[in-house]
Amino acid sequence: MLLSALFLFTNVWAQAPSCTSLSNPVDGATDVPVTTIIQWNAVATATNYIVTIGTTSGGTDVLDNWPVGTDLNYTPPSGLLPNTTYFVTITPNNNSGNAVNCSEESFTTGEASSIPGCVTLLTPFDGAYGVPPGVDLSWAPQTVAEGYFLSVGTTSGSVDILDNLDVGNVTSYDLPADLPPFQRIYVTITPYNTAGETANCAEVDFRTRGNSPPMCTEIIDPIDGGLFVSVTANITWIRDFNASGYRMTIWEKAIGGIKILDNVDVGTGTNFKPPNFKGNTLYFVRITPYNDLGEAPNCQPISFTTGDPLIPPECTSLRTPANNDRNVNVSTDLVWTAVPEADGYNLSVGSFPGGTDILDTETVFGVNSFDLADDLPEDTRIYVRIVPFNNNGEAEECREESFTTEQAANMLENVPVPQFFTPNNDGFNDQWIVNSPSEIAVTNVWIFNRFGQLLRRMDAGVGWDGNFNGKPMASDSYWYRIDMADGNSVAGFFLLKR
């Protein structure tokens, strides 16, 4: 009888890669431009590079063991500091691990070669309300800056609080006195270095609070007691200038009933889009302003009743491959039935039910097909979920479909299986040997007589001399089975000639 089988390509496990070295700037370089992109030499067996950068030997204050993939360069997001020594370690990596004992290299930058860019005010943020009058100003660093000029005023363009004060190379400033309450404050931050100071940095502003918690505000849309309110409604309210933010609570059907939102911080604006409401349902909504001194007490909710529910699109189904198809080509494109009312589709593809290991919720618009970036795994059950959507939401309860990909191609021709051997001790073809080629992992070689009796089990590269229990076997046909590392196998026969 014949034994059916498949071959599996081997994963060739390489050793850990060797170390690399900086190509730009080279180790020990001086007067390096602050705009330099750090580059290194490629290592043939590396599949990833791990980068550490510090301003002291062994330091990680710039970058701490950051994987950059197969890239051979790293660009510091804000450039390099002038007149600074940087210490860099590049560690190549692959599936066998990290390169060992890679040397730290260093270089030193020169003067700033360009005027720094503008910076962003972090505290308070641009447009903030309800800011404490005693707030400290802070901003994002600009690494090529050597200092900052700070202007603060109570009207746009004014400097009545600070007049272009040089605060040095810091990223925060404690104002000498509290800001006036209930006042819009205007701030301009101007970085500088030896190349000059930044021109035309935008003025930002924020508004200070008073000296008490805010008062309750009024929800103006939907109106209290409103009927047939859209299930996609935004909630809009009147701003309280003493508030630095707002919290929202939504109940369904009754106060104290099902909570859709439970005192959730909805930001500093005056409107918020909650999750879609149910149709024809009573809701209660409460907005509670707050600042650092506390929140408005005893704010009362409004109520409204929604209109008809939204109708999302219908589900779709796979056309190619069809559900439960078998032996599907691994490079196949997914094609599904178009849903006229859908604006797009959310696709998930995995190798197990509910899985997203192949494609994780990819959104496509205006098409009903998708070309996967990589071939699908061979001989695998593939699970696909396609969910149409439009402005009314996603299709509901769409089923997951599946198909099975084709098996790996039979690579018997790549295995050097001798068709015969002549065990007569003449030095030629005296043993029958199956070697394991580099692309195929052979784990076992079995030899049987024509009646299925096992005569020998061998490893790849081990020969059979034609004997069984010390006795020569007769000239005849013998069967073999070759097992692969994945459990698949292939079978055939060969001749023993004497």
C-alpha positions as semicolon CSV with decimal commas, in nm:
position;residue;x (nm);y (nm);z (nm)
1;M;0,000;0,000;0,000
2;L;0,111;0,356;-0,068
3;L;0,145;0,614;0,212
4;S;0,030;0,966;0,116
5;A;0,225;1,266;0,243
6;L;0,331;1,629;0,212
7;F;0,662;1,807;0,259
8;L;0,716;2,108;0,482
9;F;0,980;2,368;0,416
10;T;1,219;2,404;0,705
11;N;1,273;2,713;0,912
12;V;1,644;2,758;0,896
13;W;1,744;2,879;1,239
14;A;2,034;3,115;1,209
15;Q;2,268;3,214;1,482
16;A;2,225;3,551;1,652
17;P;2,359;3,829;1,426
18;S;2,691;4,001;1,468
19;C;2,724;4,361;1,586
20;T;2,720;4,665;1,360
21;S;2,881;5,009;1,370
22;L;2,778;5,367;1,308
23;S;2,820;5,488;0,951
24;N;2,701;5,846;1,013
25;P;2,827;6,002;1,228
26;V;3,121;5,766;1,273
27;D;3,245;5,679;1,619
28;G;3,439;5,969;1,772
29;A;3,313;6,230;1,523
30;T;3,303;6,594;1,640
31;D;3,126;6,908;1,528
32;V;2,834;6,690;1,408
33;P;2,536;6,892;1,274
34;V;2,238;6,897;1,512
35;T;2,014;6,794;1,222
36;T;2,208;6,472;1,163
37;I;2,022;6,144;1,099
38;I;2,193;5,861;1,290
39;Q;2,281;5,574;1,053
40;W;2,454;5,235;1,085
41;N;2,583;4,950;0,868
42;A;2,355;4,659;0,770
43;V;2,405;4,310;0,916
44;A;2,299;4,039;0,671
45;T;2,124;3,812;0,923
46;A;1,953;4,087;1,127
47;T;1,576;4,129;1,112
48;N;1,559;4,409;1,370
49;Y;1,786;4,673;1,524
50;I;1,752;4,792;1,884
51;V;1,877;5,146;1,948
52;T;1,986;5,305;2,276
53;I;2,099;5,670;2,292
54;G;2,204;5,875;2,593
55;T;2,396;6,190;2,678
56;T;2,616;5,996;2,925
57;S;2,800;5,668;2,877
58;G;2,544;5,390;2,930
59;G;2,263;5,649;2,936
60;T;1,914;5,594;2,798
61;D;1,771;5,945;2,841
62;V;1,722;5,998;2,465
63;L;1,618;5,647;2,355
64;D;1,593;5,330;2,566
65;N;1,626;4,998;2,376
66;W;1,393;5,112;2,098
67;P;1,327;4,857;1,816
68;V;1,335;5,019;1,470
69;G;1,275;4,707;1,259
70;T;1,492;4,672;0,951
71;D;1,559;5,048;0,921
72;L;1,926;5,146;0,913
73;N;1,871;5,495;1,052
74;Y;1,703;5,685;1,333
75;T;1,598;6,051;1,329
76;P;1,564;6,217;1,672
77;P;1,217;6,382;1,652
78;S;1,340;6,721;1,772
79;G;1,697;6,706;1,644
80;L;2,013;6,691;1,854
81;L;2,131;6,935;2,119
82;P;2,424;7,155;2,022
83;N;2,767;7,102;2,186
84;T;2,660;6,768;2,333
85;T;2,823;6,424;2,332
86;Y;2,586;6,139;2,246
87;F;2,651;5,773;2,330
88;V;2,489;5,518;2,094
89;T;2,454;5,141;2,107
90;I;2,302;4,955;1,808
91;T;2,209;4,591;1,879
92;P;2,113;4,375;1,578
93;N;1,852;4,107;1,648
94;N;1,686;3,808;1,479
95;N;1,480;3,506;1,585
96;S;1,785;3,355;1,755
97;G;1,834;3,658;1,981
98;N;2,041;3,974;2,014
99;A;2,395;4,034;1,900
100;V;2,624;3,999;2,204
101;N;2,848;4,264;2,363
102;C;2,796;4,533;2,099
103;S;3,020;4,833;2,163
104;E;2,890;5,175;2,263
105;E;2,997;5,449;2,017
106;S;2,984;5,825;2,057
107;F;2,995;6,154;1,871
108;T;2,978;6,522;1,966
109;T;2,759;6,786;1,804
110;G;2,871;7,134;1,710
111;E;2,696;7,469;1,730
112;A;2,332;7,496;1,631
113;S;2,326;7,521;1,254
114;S;1,973;7,656;1,226
115;I;1,724;7,867;1,416
116;P;1,493;7,648;1,630
117;G;1,128;7,600;1,550
118;C;0,833;7,721;1,757
119;V;0,706;7,520;2,054
120;T;0,365;7,417;2,190
121;L;0,223;7,545;2,518
122;L;0,137;7,237;2,727
123;T;0,006;7,389;3,051
124;P;-0,242;7,544;3,016
125;F;-0,323;7,421;2,667
126;D;-0,420;7,668;2,398
127;G;-0,788;7,764;2,435
128;A;-0,825;7,626;2,789
129;Y;-1,094;7,761;3,024
130;G;-1,115;7,763;3,403
131;V;-0,737;7,785;3,445
132;P;-0,617;7,847;3,805
133;P;-0,476;8,203;3,836
134;G;-0,164;8,061;4,005
135;V;-0,083;7,827;3,717
136;D;0,277;7,769;3,605
137;L;0,337;7,789;3,231
138;S;0,506;7,487;3,063
139;W;0,586;7,406;2,702
140;A;0,729;7,128;2,486
141;P;1,109;7,138;2,451
142;Q;1,282;7,235;2,129
143;T;1,612;7,046;2,150
144;V;1,813;7,288;1,935
145;A;1,695;7,582;2,145
146;E;1,936;7,737;2,396
147;G;1,669;7,946;2,566
148;Y;1,322;8,100;2,539
149;F;1,175;8,451;2,545
150;L;0,833;8,470;2,716
151;S;0,567;8,736;2,663
152;V;0,238;8,738;2,858
153;G;-0,045;8,991;2,841
154;T;-0,415;9,047;2,903
155;T;-0,491;9,154;2,545
156;S;-0,371;9,015;2,215
157;G;-0,018;9,138;2,142
158;S;0,022;9,300;2,485
159;V;0,310;9,239;2,730
160;D;0,163;9,394;3,044
161;I;0,242;9,082;3,252
162;L;0,577;8,973;3,097
163;D;0,765;9,165;2,827
164;N;0,980;8,924;2,620
165;L;1,154;8,790;2,930
166;D;1,454;8,560;2,871
167;V;1,371;8,264;3,098
168;G;1,677;8,061;2,996
169;N;1,692;7,702;2,876
170;V;1,392;7,574;3,075
171;T;1,050;7,441;2,971
172;S;0,840;7,588;3,254
173;Y;0,801;7,922;3,428
174;D;0,645;8,022;3,760
175;L;0,494;8,366;3,708
176;P;0,592;8,618;3,978
177;A;0,225;8,681;4,067
178;D;-0,110;8,511;4,015
179;L;-0,289;8,596;3,694
180;P;-0,607;8,805;3,718
181;P;-0,927;8,594;3,756
182;F;-1,188;8,562;3,480
183;Q;-0,935;8,700;3,233
184;R;-0,825;8,586;2,888
185;I;-0,445;8,558;2,893
186;Y;-0,225;8,576;2,581
187;V;0,115;8,401;2,566
188;T;0,398;8,401;2,310
189;I;0,702;8,173;2,349
190;T;1,005;8,246;2,127
191;P;1,291;7,989;2,123
192;Y;1,644;8,103;2,037
193;N;1,997;7,969;1,991
194;T;2,330;8,094;1,860
195;A;2,187;8,100;1,507
196;G;1,914;8,342;1,612
197;E;1,563;8,353;1,752
198;T;1,249;8,203;1,601
199;A;1,032;8,447;1,408
200;N;0,653;8,471;1,403
201;C;0,566;8,209;1,666
202;A;0,190;8,206;1,710
203;E;0,029;8,368;2,012
204;V;-0,188;8,131;2,219
205;D;-0,445;8,211;2,483
206;F;-0,643;8,068;2,774
207;R;-0,897;8,199;3,026
208;T;-0,851;8,197;3,403
209;R;-1,119;8,095;3,651
210;G;-1,252;8,278;3,956
211;N;-1,193;8,175;4,313
212;S;-1,478;7,926;4,353
213;P;-1,612;7,608;4,195
214;P;-1,827;7,666;3,884
215;M;-2,205;7,694;3,878
216;C;-2,436;7,450;3,700
217;T;-2,496;7,516;3,333
218;E;-2,792;7,473;3,098
219;I;-2,829;7,203;2,834
220;I;-2,976;7,373;2,528
221;D;-2,989;7,085;2,279
222;P;-3,186;6,865;2,304
223;I;-3,437;7,078;2,493
224;D;-3,575;6,954;2,823
225;G;-3,883;6,745;2,751
226;G;-3,802;6,716;2,380
227;L;-3,977;6,452;2,169
228;F;-3,863;6,259;1,862
229;V;-3,499;6,349;1,933
230;S;-3,254;6,193;1,688
231;V;-3,087;5,879;1,817
232;T;-2,755;6,028;1,698
233;A;-2,804;6,356;1,888
234;N;-2,517;6,564;2,024
235;I;-2,558;6,712;2,371
236;T;-2,490;7,090;2,375
237;W;-2,473;7,325;2,675
238;I;-2,384;7,685;2,770
239;R;-2,022;7,745;2,868
240;D;-1,936;7,834;3,228
241;F;-1,617;8,042;3,215
242;N;-1,529;7,931;3,567
243;A;-1,523;7,564;3,457
244;S;-1,213;7,382;3,333
245;G;-1,417;7,082;3,215
246;Y;-1,750;6,898;3,227
247;R;-1,873;6,555;3,335
248;M;-2,178;6,386;3,184
249;T;-2,417;6,124;3,320
250;I;-2,689;5,963;3,105
251;W;-2,965;5,734;3,235
252;E;-3,197;5,524;3,024
253;K;-3,574;5,518;3,106
254;A;-3,541;5,662;3,461
255;I;-3,300;5,852;3,689
256;G;-3,115;5,579;3,869
257;G;-3,187;5,337;3,584
258;I;-2,940;5,195;3,333
259;K;-2,638;5,429;3,309
260;I;-2,513;5,491;2,958
261;L;-2,244;5,730;3,088
262;D;-2,148;5,752;3,455
263;N;-2,003;6,097;3,538
264;V;-1,767;6,070;3,240
265;D;-1,528;6,358;3,174
266;V;-1,634;6,492;2,832
267;G;-1,362;6,756;2,800
268;T;-1,356;7,133;2,792
269;G;-1,592;7,197;2,500
270;T;-1,965;7,270;2,506
271;N;-2,095;6,969;2,315
272;F;-2,040;6,597;2,321
273;K;-2,156;6,307;2,103
274;P;-2,253;6,013;2,328
275;P;-2,305;5,662;2,193
276;N;-2,614;5,636;1,971
277;F;-2,936;5,625;2,168
278;K;-3,203;5,359;2,132
279;G;-3,515;5,454;1,939
280;N;-3,839;5,557;2,110
281;T;-3,674;5,564;2,453
282;L;-3,677;5,812;2,744
283;Y;-3,335;5,947;2,852
284;F;-3,207;6,173;3,130
285;V;-2,884;6,374;3,088
286;R;-2,689;6,570;3,350
287;I;-2,390;6,802;3,289
288;T;-2,166;6,886;3,587
289;P;-1,906;7,163;3,537
290;Y;-1,588;7,139;3,746
291;N;-1,253;7,306;3,809
292;D;-0,962;7,240;4,043
293;L;-1,162;7,380;4,336
294;G;-1,447;7,134;4,293
295;E;-1,759;7,072;4,086
296;A;-2,091;7,252;4,060
297;P;-2,331;7,114;4,325
298;N;-2,672;6,956;4,266
299;C;-2,692;7,000;3,889
300;Q;-3,028;6,874;3,761
301;P;-3,074;6,653;3,455
302;I;-3,297;6,718;3,157
303;S;-3,504;6,450;2,987
304;F;-3,605;6,378;2,629
305;T;-3,753;6,097;2,423
306;T;-3,590;5,970;2,105
307;G;-3,762;5,905;1,774
308;D;-3,740;5,600;1,551
309;P;-3,421;5,393;1,564
310;L;-3,161;5,397;1,289
311;I;-3,164;5,117;1,036
312;P;-2,808;4,988;0,974
313;P;-2,719;4,805;0,652
314;E;-2,775;4,435;0,598
315;C;-2,495;4,181;0,636
316;T;-2,306;4,048;0,335
317;S;-2,151;3,712;0,246
318;L;-1,831;3,589;0,085
319;R;-1,845;3,518;-0,289
320;T;-1,480;3,429;-0,346
321;P;-1,384;3,213;-0,172
322;A;-1,732;3,095;-0,078
323;N;-1,809;2,985;0,274
324;N;-1,669;2,634;0,341
325;D;-1,463;2,628;0,018
326;R;-1,159;2,398;0,027
327;N;-0,816;2,404;-0,140
328;V;-0,832;2,782;-0,178
329;N;-0,526;2,944;-0,334
330;V;-0,319;3,117;-0,065
331;S;-0,293;3,435;-0,276
332;T;-0,668;3,466;-0,334
333;D;-0,844;3,802;-0,300
334;L;-1,151;3,826;-0,078
335;V;-1,468;3,920;-0,271
336;W;-1,809;3,964;-0,112
337;T;-2,161;4,061;-0,218
338;A;-2,199;4,440;-0,232
339;V;-2,455;4,594;0,005
340;P;-2,612;4,898;-0,171
341;E;-2,684;5,094;0,149
342;A;-2,335;5,038;0,297
343;D;-2,077;5,317;0,303
344;G;-1,796;5,072;0,377
345;Y;-1,698;4,744;0,537
346;N;-1,493;4,639;0,841
347;L;-1,286;4,325;0,767
348;S;-1,128;4,086;1,014
349;V;-0,937;3,772;0,910
350;G;-0,784;3,513;1,141
351;S;-0,658;3,158;1,162
352;F;-0,902;3,068;1,441
353;P;-1,267;3,155;1,514
354;G;-1,293;3,522;1,604
355;G;-0,924;3,570;1,523
356;T;-0,768;3,889;1,386
357;D;-0,408;3,767;1,357
358;I;-0,412;3,800;0,975
359;L;-0,618;4,121;0,942
360;D;-0,742;4,326;1,237
361;T;-1,056;4,528;1,157
362;E;-0,943;4,683;0,828
363;T;-1,191;4,945;0,702
364;V;-1,251;4,972;0,326
365;F;-1,479;5,215;0,142
366;G;-1,662;5,191;-0,189
367;V;-1,538;4,842;-0,288
368;N;-1,645;4,483;-0,228
369;S;-1,306;4,313;-0,257
370;F;-0,977;4,314;-0,069
371;D;-0,625;4,206;-0,165
372;L;-0,445;4,078;0,143
373;A;-0,090;4,209;0,179
374;D;0,057;3,862;0,233
375;D;-0,033;3,512;0,119
376;L;-0,253;3,315;0,355
377;P;-0,096;3,025;0,548
378;E;-0,115;2,690;0,370
379;D;-0,348;2,407;0,476
380;T;-0,525;2,634;0,727
381;R;-0,886;2,708;0,812
382;I;-0,930;3,083;0,754
383;Y;-1,206;3,274;0,935
384;V;-1,347;3,593;0,782
385;R;-1,592;3,848;0,923
386;I;-1,717;4,131;0,700
387;V;-1,940;4,392;0,865
388;P;-2,105;4,658;0,642
389;F;-2,165;5,002;0,796
390;N;-2,310;5,343;0,717
391;N;-2,410;5,655;0,911
392;N;-2,674;5,448;1,090
393;G;-2,416;5,210;1,233
394;E;-2,282;4,861;1,165
395;A;-2,481;4,567;1,036
396;E;-2,591;4,352;1,327
397;E;-2,506;3,990;1,406
398;C;-2,312;3,927;1,086
399;R;-2,188;3,569;1,083
400;E;-1,829;3,464;1,051
401;E;-1,749;3,259;0,738
402;S;-1,454;3,032;0,672
403;F;-1,263;2,836;0,410
404;T;-0,957;2,613;0,396
405;T;-0,643;2,696;0,201
406;E;-0,457;2,456;-0,024
407;Q;-0,188;2,229;0,110
408;A;0,181;2,287;0,046
409;A;0,309;2,173;-0,291
410;N;0,466;1,829;-0,298
411;M;0,842;1,887;-0,309
412;L;0,949;1,523;-0,348
413;E;1,175;1,617;-0,636
414;N;1,386;1,820;-0,392
415;V;1,459;1,518;-0,170
416;P;1,752;1,308;-0,291
417;V;1,581;0,965;-0,263
418;P;1,790;0,690;-0,430
419;Q;1,583;0,470;-0,662
420;F;1,805;0,164;-0,602
421;F;2,122;0,046;-0,428
422;T;2,358;-0,255;-0,462
423;P;2,492;-0,375;-0,124
424;N;2,775;-0,591;-0,265
425;N;3,067;-0,417;-0,088
426;D;3,221;-0,288;-0,412
427;G;3,237;0,065;-0,277
428;F;2,954;0,195;-0,499
429;N;2,588;0,232;-0,391
430;D;2,648;-0,006;-0,101
431;Q;2,397;0,179;0,120
432;W;2,055;0,339;0,067
433;I;2,073;0,693;0,219
434;V;1,820;0,980;0,232
435;N;1,973;1,318;0,312
436;S;1,778;1,620;0,443
437;P;1,811;1,918;0,205
438;S;1,830;2,268;0,352
439;E;1,473;2,361;0,260
440;I;1,311;2,048;0,407
441;A;1,329;1,914;0,764
442;V;1,340;1,533;0,754
443;T;1,287;1,378;1,099
444;N;1,252;1,002;1,032
445;V;1,314;0,757;0,745
446;W;1,124;0,424;0,765
447;I;1,187;0,114;0,548
448;F;0,926;-0,163;0,497
449;N;0,912;-0,484;0,295
450;R;0,634;-0,538;0,039
451;F;0,414;-0,689;0,313
452;G;0,435;-0,380;0,532
453;Q;0,680;-0,522;0,785
454;L;0,903;-0,254;0,938
455;L;1,270;-0,329;0,867
456;R;1,448;-0,013;0,981
457;R;1,396;0,336;1,121
458;M;1,675;0,588;1,052
459;D;1,761;0,954;1,082
460;A;1,828;1,156;0,770
461;G;2,181;1,096;0,643
462;V;2,202;0,745;0,793
463;G;2,238;0,455;0,544
464;W;2,072;0,110;0,525
465;D;2,304;-0,176;0,425
466;G;2,023;-0,411;0,310
467;N;2,031;-0,632;0,622
468;F;1,754;-0,716;0,868
469;N;1,842;-0,877;1,202
470;G;2,191;-0,934;1,064
471;K;2,071;-1,121;0,755
472;P;2,089;-0,991;0,395
473;M;1,751;-0,913;0,241
474;A;1,669;-1,048;-0,104
475;S;1,675;-0,846;-0,424
476;D;1,328;-0,692;-0,435
477;S;1,125;-0,370;-0,411
478;Y;1,112;-0,202;-0,068
479;W;0,889;0,078;0,057
480;Y;0,997;0,391;0,239
481;R;0,821;0,662;0,432
482;I;0,991;0,995;0,502
483;D;0,851;1,205;0,790
484;M;0,877;1,584;0,798
485;A;0,912;1,816;1,098
486;D;0,543;1,920;1,083
487;G;0,413;1,561;1,102
488;N;0,347;1,528;0,728
489;S;0,517;1,249;0,532
490;V;0,581;1,117;0,184
491;A;0,611;0,754;0,066
492;G;0,753;0,559;-0,228
493;F;0,960;0,255;-0,319
494;F;1,314;0,166;-0,426
495;L;1,500;-0,144;-0,552
496;L;1,757;-0,356;-0,373
497;K;1,981;-0,530;-0,629
498;R;2,242;-0,792;-0,547
